[in-house]
mmCIF file of C-alpha atoms in Angstrom:
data_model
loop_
_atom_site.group_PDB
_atom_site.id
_atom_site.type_symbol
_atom_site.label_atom_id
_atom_site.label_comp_id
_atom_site.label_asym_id
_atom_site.label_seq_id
_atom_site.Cartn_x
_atom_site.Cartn_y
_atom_site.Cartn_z
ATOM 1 C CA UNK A 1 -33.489 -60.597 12.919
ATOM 2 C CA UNK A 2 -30.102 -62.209 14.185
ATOM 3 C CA UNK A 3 -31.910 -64.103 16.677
ATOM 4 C CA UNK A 4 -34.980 -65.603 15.003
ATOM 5 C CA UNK A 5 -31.942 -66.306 11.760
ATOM 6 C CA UNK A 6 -30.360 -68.238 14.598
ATOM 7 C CA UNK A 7 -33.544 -69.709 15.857
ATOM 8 C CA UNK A 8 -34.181 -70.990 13.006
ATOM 9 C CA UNK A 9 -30.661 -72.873 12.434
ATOM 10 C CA UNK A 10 -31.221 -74.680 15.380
ATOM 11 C CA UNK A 11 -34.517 -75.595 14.811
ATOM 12 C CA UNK A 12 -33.350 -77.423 11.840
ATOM 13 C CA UNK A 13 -30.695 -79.206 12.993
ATOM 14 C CA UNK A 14 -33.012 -80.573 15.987
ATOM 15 C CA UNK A 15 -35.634 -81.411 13.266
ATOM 16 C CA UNK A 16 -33.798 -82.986 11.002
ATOM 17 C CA UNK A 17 -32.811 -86.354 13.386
ATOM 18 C CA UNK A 18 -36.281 -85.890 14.360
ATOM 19 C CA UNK A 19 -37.848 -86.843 11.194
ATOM 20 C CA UNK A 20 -39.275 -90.236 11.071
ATOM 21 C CA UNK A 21 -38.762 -90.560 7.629
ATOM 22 C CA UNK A 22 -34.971 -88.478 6.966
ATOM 23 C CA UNK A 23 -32.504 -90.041 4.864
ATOM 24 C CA UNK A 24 -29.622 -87.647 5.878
ATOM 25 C CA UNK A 25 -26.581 -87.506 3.707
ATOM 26 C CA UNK A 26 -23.727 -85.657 4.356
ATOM 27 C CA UNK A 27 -21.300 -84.006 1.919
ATOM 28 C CA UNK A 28 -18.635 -81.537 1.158
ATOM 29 C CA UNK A 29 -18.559 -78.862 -1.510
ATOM 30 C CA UNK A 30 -16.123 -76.249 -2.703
ATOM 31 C CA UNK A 31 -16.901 -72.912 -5.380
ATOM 32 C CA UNK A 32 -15.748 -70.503 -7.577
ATOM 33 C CA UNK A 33 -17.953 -66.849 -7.461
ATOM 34 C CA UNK A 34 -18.128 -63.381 -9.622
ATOM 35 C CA UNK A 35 -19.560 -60.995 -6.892
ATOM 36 C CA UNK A 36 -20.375 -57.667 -7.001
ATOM 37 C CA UNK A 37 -22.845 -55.209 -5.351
ATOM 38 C CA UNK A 38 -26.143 -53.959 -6.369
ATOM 39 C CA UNK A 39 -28.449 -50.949 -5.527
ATOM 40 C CA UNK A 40 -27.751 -47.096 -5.930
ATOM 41 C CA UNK A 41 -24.146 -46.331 -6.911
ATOM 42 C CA UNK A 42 -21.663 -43.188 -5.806
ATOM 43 C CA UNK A 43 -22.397 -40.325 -8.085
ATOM 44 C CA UNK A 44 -19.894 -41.030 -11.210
ATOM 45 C CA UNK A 45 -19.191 -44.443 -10.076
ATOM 46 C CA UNK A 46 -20.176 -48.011 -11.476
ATOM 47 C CA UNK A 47 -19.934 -51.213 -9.694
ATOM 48 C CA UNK A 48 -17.465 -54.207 -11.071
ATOM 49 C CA UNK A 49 -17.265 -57.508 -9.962
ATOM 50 C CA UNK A 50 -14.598 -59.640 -7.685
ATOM 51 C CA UNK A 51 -14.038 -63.459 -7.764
ATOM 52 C CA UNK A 52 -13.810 -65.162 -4.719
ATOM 53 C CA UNK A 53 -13.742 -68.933 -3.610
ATOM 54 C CA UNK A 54 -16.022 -70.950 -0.890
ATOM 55 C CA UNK A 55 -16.378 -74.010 1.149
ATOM 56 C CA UNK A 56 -18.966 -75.683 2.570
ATOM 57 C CA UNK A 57 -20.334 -78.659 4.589
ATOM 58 C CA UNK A 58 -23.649 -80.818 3.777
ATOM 59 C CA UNK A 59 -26.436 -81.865 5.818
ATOM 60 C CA UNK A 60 -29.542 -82.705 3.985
ATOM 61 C CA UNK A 61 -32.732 -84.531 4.225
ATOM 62 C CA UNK A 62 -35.219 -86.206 1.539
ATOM 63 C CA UNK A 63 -38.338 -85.432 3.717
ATOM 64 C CA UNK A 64 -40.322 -85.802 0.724
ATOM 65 C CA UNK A 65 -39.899 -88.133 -2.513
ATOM 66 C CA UNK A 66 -39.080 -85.011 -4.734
ATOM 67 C CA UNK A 67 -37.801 -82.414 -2.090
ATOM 68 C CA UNK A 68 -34.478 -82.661 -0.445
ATOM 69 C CA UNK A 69 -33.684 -79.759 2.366
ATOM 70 C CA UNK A 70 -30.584 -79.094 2.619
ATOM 71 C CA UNK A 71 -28.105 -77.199 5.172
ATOM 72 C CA UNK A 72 -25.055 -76.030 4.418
ATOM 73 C CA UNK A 73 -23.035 -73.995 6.833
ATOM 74 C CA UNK A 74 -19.167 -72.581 4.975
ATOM 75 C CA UNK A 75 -17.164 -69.709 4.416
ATOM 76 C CA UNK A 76 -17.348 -67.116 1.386
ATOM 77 C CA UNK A 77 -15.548 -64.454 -0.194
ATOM 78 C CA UNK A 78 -17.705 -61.915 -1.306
ATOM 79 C CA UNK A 79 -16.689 -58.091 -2.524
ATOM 80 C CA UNK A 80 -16.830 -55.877 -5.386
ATOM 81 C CA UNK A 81 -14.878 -53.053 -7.104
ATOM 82 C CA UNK A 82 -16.239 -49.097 -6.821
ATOM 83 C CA UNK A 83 -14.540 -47.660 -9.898
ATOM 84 C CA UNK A 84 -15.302 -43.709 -10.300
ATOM 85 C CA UNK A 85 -14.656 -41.807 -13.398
ATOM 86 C CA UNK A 86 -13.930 -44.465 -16.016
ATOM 87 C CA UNK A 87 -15.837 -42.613 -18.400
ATOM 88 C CA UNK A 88 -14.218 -40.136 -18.417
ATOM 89 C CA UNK A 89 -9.930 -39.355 -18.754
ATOM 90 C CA UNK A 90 -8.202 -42.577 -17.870
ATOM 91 C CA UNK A 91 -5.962 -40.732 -15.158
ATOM 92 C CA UNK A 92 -9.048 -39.876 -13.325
ATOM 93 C CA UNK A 93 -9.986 -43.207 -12.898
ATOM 94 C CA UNK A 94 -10.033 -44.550 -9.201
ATOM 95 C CA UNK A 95 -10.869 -47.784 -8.244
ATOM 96 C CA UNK A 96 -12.000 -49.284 -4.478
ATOM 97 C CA UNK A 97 -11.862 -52.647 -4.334
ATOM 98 C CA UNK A 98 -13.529 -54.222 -1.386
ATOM 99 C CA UNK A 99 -12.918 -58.099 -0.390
ATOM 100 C CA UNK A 100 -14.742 -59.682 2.025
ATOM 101 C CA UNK A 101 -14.616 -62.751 4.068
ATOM 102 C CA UNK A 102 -17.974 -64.121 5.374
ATOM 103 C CA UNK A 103 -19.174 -67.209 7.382
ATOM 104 C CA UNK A 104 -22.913 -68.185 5.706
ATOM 105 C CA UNK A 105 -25.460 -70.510 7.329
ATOM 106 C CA UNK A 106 -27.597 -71.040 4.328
ATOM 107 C CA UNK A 107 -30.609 -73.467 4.182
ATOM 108 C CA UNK A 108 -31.673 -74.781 0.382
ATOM 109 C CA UNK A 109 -34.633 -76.933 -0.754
ATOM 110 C CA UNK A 110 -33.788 -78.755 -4.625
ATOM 111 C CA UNK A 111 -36.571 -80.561 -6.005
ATOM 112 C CA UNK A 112 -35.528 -83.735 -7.954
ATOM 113 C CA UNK A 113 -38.036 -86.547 -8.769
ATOM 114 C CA UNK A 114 -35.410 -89.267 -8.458
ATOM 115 C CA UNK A 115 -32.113 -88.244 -6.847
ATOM 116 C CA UNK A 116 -30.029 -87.516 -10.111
ATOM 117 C CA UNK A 117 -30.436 -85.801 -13.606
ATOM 118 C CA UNK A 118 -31.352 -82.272 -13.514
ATOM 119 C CA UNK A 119 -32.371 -80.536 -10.795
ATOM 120 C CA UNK A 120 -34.102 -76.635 -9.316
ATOM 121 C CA UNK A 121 -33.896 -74.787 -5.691
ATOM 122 C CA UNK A 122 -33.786 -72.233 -4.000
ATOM 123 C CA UNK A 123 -32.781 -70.658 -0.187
ATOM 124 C CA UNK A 124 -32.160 -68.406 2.030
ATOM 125 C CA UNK A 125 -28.667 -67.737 3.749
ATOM 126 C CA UNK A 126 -28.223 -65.322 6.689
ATOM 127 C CA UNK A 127 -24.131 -64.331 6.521
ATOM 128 C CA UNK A 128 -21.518 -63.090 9.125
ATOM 129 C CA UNK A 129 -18.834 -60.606 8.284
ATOM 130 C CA UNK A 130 -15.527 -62.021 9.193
ATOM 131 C CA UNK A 131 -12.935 -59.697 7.589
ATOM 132 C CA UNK A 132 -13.584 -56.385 5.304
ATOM 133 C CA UNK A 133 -10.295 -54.892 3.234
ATOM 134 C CA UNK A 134 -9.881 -52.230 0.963
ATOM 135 C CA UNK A 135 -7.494 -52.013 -1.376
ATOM 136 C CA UNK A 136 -6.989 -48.483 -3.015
ATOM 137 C CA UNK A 137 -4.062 -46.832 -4.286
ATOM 138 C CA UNK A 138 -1.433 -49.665 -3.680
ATOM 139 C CA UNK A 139 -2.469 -49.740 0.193
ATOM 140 C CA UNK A 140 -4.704 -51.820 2.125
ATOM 141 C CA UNK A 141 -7.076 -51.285 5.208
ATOM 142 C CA UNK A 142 -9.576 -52.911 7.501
ATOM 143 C CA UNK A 143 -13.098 -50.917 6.318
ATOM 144 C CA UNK A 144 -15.518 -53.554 8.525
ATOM 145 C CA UNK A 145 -16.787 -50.676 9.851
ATOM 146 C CA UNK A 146 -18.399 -49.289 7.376
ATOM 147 C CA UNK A 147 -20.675 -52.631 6.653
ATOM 148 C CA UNK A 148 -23.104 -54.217 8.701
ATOM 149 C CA UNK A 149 -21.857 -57.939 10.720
ATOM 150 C CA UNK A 150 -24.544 -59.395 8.939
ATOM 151 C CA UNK A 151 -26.276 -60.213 5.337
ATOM 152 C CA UNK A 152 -29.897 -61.870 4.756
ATOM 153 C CA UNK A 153 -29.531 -63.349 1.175
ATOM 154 C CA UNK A 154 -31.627 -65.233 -1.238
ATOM 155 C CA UNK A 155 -30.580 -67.512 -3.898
ATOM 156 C CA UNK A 156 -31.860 -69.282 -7.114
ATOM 157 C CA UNK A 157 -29.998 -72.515 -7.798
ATOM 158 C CA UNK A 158 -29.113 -75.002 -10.980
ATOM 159 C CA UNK A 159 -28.159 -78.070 -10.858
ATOM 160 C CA UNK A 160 -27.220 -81.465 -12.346
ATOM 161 C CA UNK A 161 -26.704 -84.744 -9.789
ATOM 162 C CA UNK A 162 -24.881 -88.001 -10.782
ATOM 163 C CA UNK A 163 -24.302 -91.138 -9.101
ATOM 164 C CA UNK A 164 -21.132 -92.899 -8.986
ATOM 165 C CA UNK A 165 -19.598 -95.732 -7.224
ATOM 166 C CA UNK A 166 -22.020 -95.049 -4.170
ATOM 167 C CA UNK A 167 -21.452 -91.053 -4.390
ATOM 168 C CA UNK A 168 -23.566 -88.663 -6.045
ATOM 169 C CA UNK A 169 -21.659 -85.504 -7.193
ATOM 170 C CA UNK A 170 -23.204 -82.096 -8.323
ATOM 171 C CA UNK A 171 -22.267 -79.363 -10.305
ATOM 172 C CA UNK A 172 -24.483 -75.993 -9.924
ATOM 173 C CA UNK A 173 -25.198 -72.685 -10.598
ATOM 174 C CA UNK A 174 -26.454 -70.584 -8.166
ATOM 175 C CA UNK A 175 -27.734 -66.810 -8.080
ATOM 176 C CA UNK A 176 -27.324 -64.900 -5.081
ATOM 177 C CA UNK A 177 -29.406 -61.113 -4.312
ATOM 178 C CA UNK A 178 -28.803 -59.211 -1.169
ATOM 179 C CA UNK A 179 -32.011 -58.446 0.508
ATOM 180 C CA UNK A 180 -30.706 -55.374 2.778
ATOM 181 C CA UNK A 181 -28.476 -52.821 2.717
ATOM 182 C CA UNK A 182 -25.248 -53.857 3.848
ATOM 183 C CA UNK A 183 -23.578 -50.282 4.014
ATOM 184 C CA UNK A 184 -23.375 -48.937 7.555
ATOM 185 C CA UNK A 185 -23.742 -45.549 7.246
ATOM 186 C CA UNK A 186 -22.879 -44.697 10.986
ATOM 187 C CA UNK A 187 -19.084 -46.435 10.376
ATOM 188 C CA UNK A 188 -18.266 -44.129 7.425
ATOM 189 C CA UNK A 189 -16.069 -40.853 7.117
ATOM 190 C CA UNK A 190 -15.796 -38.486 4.142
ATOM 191 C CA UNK A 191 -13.025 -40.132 2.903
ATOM 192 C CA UNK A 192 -14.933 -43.545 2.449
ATOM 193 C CA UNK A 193 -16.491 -41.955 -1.170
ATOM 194 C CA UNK A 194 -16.920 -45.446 -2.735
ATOM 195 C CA UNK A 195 -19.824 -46.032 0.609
ATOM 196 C CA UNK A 196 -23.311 -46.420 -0.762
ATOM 197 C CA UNK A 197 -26.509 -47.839 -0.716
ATOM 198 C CA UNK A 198 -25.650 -50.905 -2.233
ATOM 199 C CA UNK A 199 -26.738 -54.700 -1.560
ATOM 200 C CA UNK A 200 -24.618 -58.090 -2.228
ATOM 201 C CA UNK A 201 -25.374 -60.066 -5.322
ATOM 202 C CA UNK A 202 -23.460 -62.393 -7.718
ATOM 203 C CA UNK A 203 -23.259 -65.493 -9.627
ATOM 204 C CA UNK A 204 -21.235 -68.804 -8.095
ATOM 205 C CA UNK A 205 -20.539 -72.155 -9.503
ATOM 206 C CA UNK A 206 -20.328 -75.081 -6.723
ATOM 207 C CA UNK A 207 -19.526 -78.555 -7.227
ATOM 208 C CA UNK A 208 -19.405 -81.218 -4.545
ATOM 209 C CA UNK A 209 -19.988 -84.602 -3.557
ATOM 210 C CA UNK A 210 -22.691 -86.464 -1.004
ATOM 211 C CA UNK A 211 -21.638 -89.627 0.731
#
């Protein structure tokens, strides 16, 4: 899967030059995200979500009058808190929260009849683990381990474009859904409790600009 993920990257970026009719623009955007993780929880535990920030580069092409393709390789915090007995006495609440740091290569199609206004998409990123902490009791350890180097995720985007003074900036929504596990169940111990079956989802806001 790594290999025909990273196939497929280069593919694009040979393809894009290559097309007769691509009216590249390049860009920059930067986000704001409310992660969490989805699937089967531990047994008396609930998930929670973690903000997190992004960045991103732009590469995109208007092959077609309505459909722009779009590449746009960044870095993204991702994460979630694993918070066991809250319904029950407060002292016998724990909570493990898990931050991670992620390079994504994601690829996005938006479909827009005229370059601005309103606009819908969709893609498909495939993410490397950089970093994995968890923080738990007031102390703080390196858990990549017990996750898998990489993430195959899908996501349902928002948008609205504008045009100004030769720019065109965006603001949009985008929803993001896991499509594996991401738990590696050969790095965990006992002691990692809060390890599950669980997949990455969440909700991020981006905004950026095209030159």
């Amino acid at each position: 899967m790594i290999r025909r993920a990273i196939v497929l990257v280069v593919l694009l970026l040979l393809w894009l030059p290559a097309n007769g009719r691509a009216q590249l623009r390049l860009g920059v955007s930067g986000e704001l995200n409310r992660a969490s993780l989805g699937g089967v929880a531990p047994e008396d535990a609930r998930f929670e979500s973690n903000y997190g920030t992004g960045f991103a580069g732009i590469v995109e092409d208007r092959g077609h009058p309505d459909v722009v393709l779009s590449f746009q390789p960044g870095w993204i915090q991702k994460g979630a808190k694993i918070v066991f007995g809250k319904d029950e006495e407060p002292d016998s609440v724990q909570t493990f929260n898990v931050v991670h740091s992620w390079v994504t290569l994601p690829v996005y199609f938006r479909i827009d009849s005229d370059g601005k206004g309103f606009y819908v998409g969709g893609g498909l990123s495939v993410d490397f683990l950089l970093e994995s902490e968890l923080h738990h009791e007031g102390a703080t350890r390196d858990n990549r381990d017990v996750f898998e180097d990489v993430d195959f995720v899908y996501q349902f985007t928002l948008g609205y474009l504008r045009d100004s003074a030769g720019l065109s900036l965006f603001l949009e929504g985008r929803y993001m859904q896991g499509m594996s596990t991401i738990a590696n169940a050969n790095g965990s111990t006992g002691a990692d409790i809060y390890v599950s079956d669980f997949k990455s989802n969440g909700l991020r806001l981006v905004a950026g600009v095209l030159f």
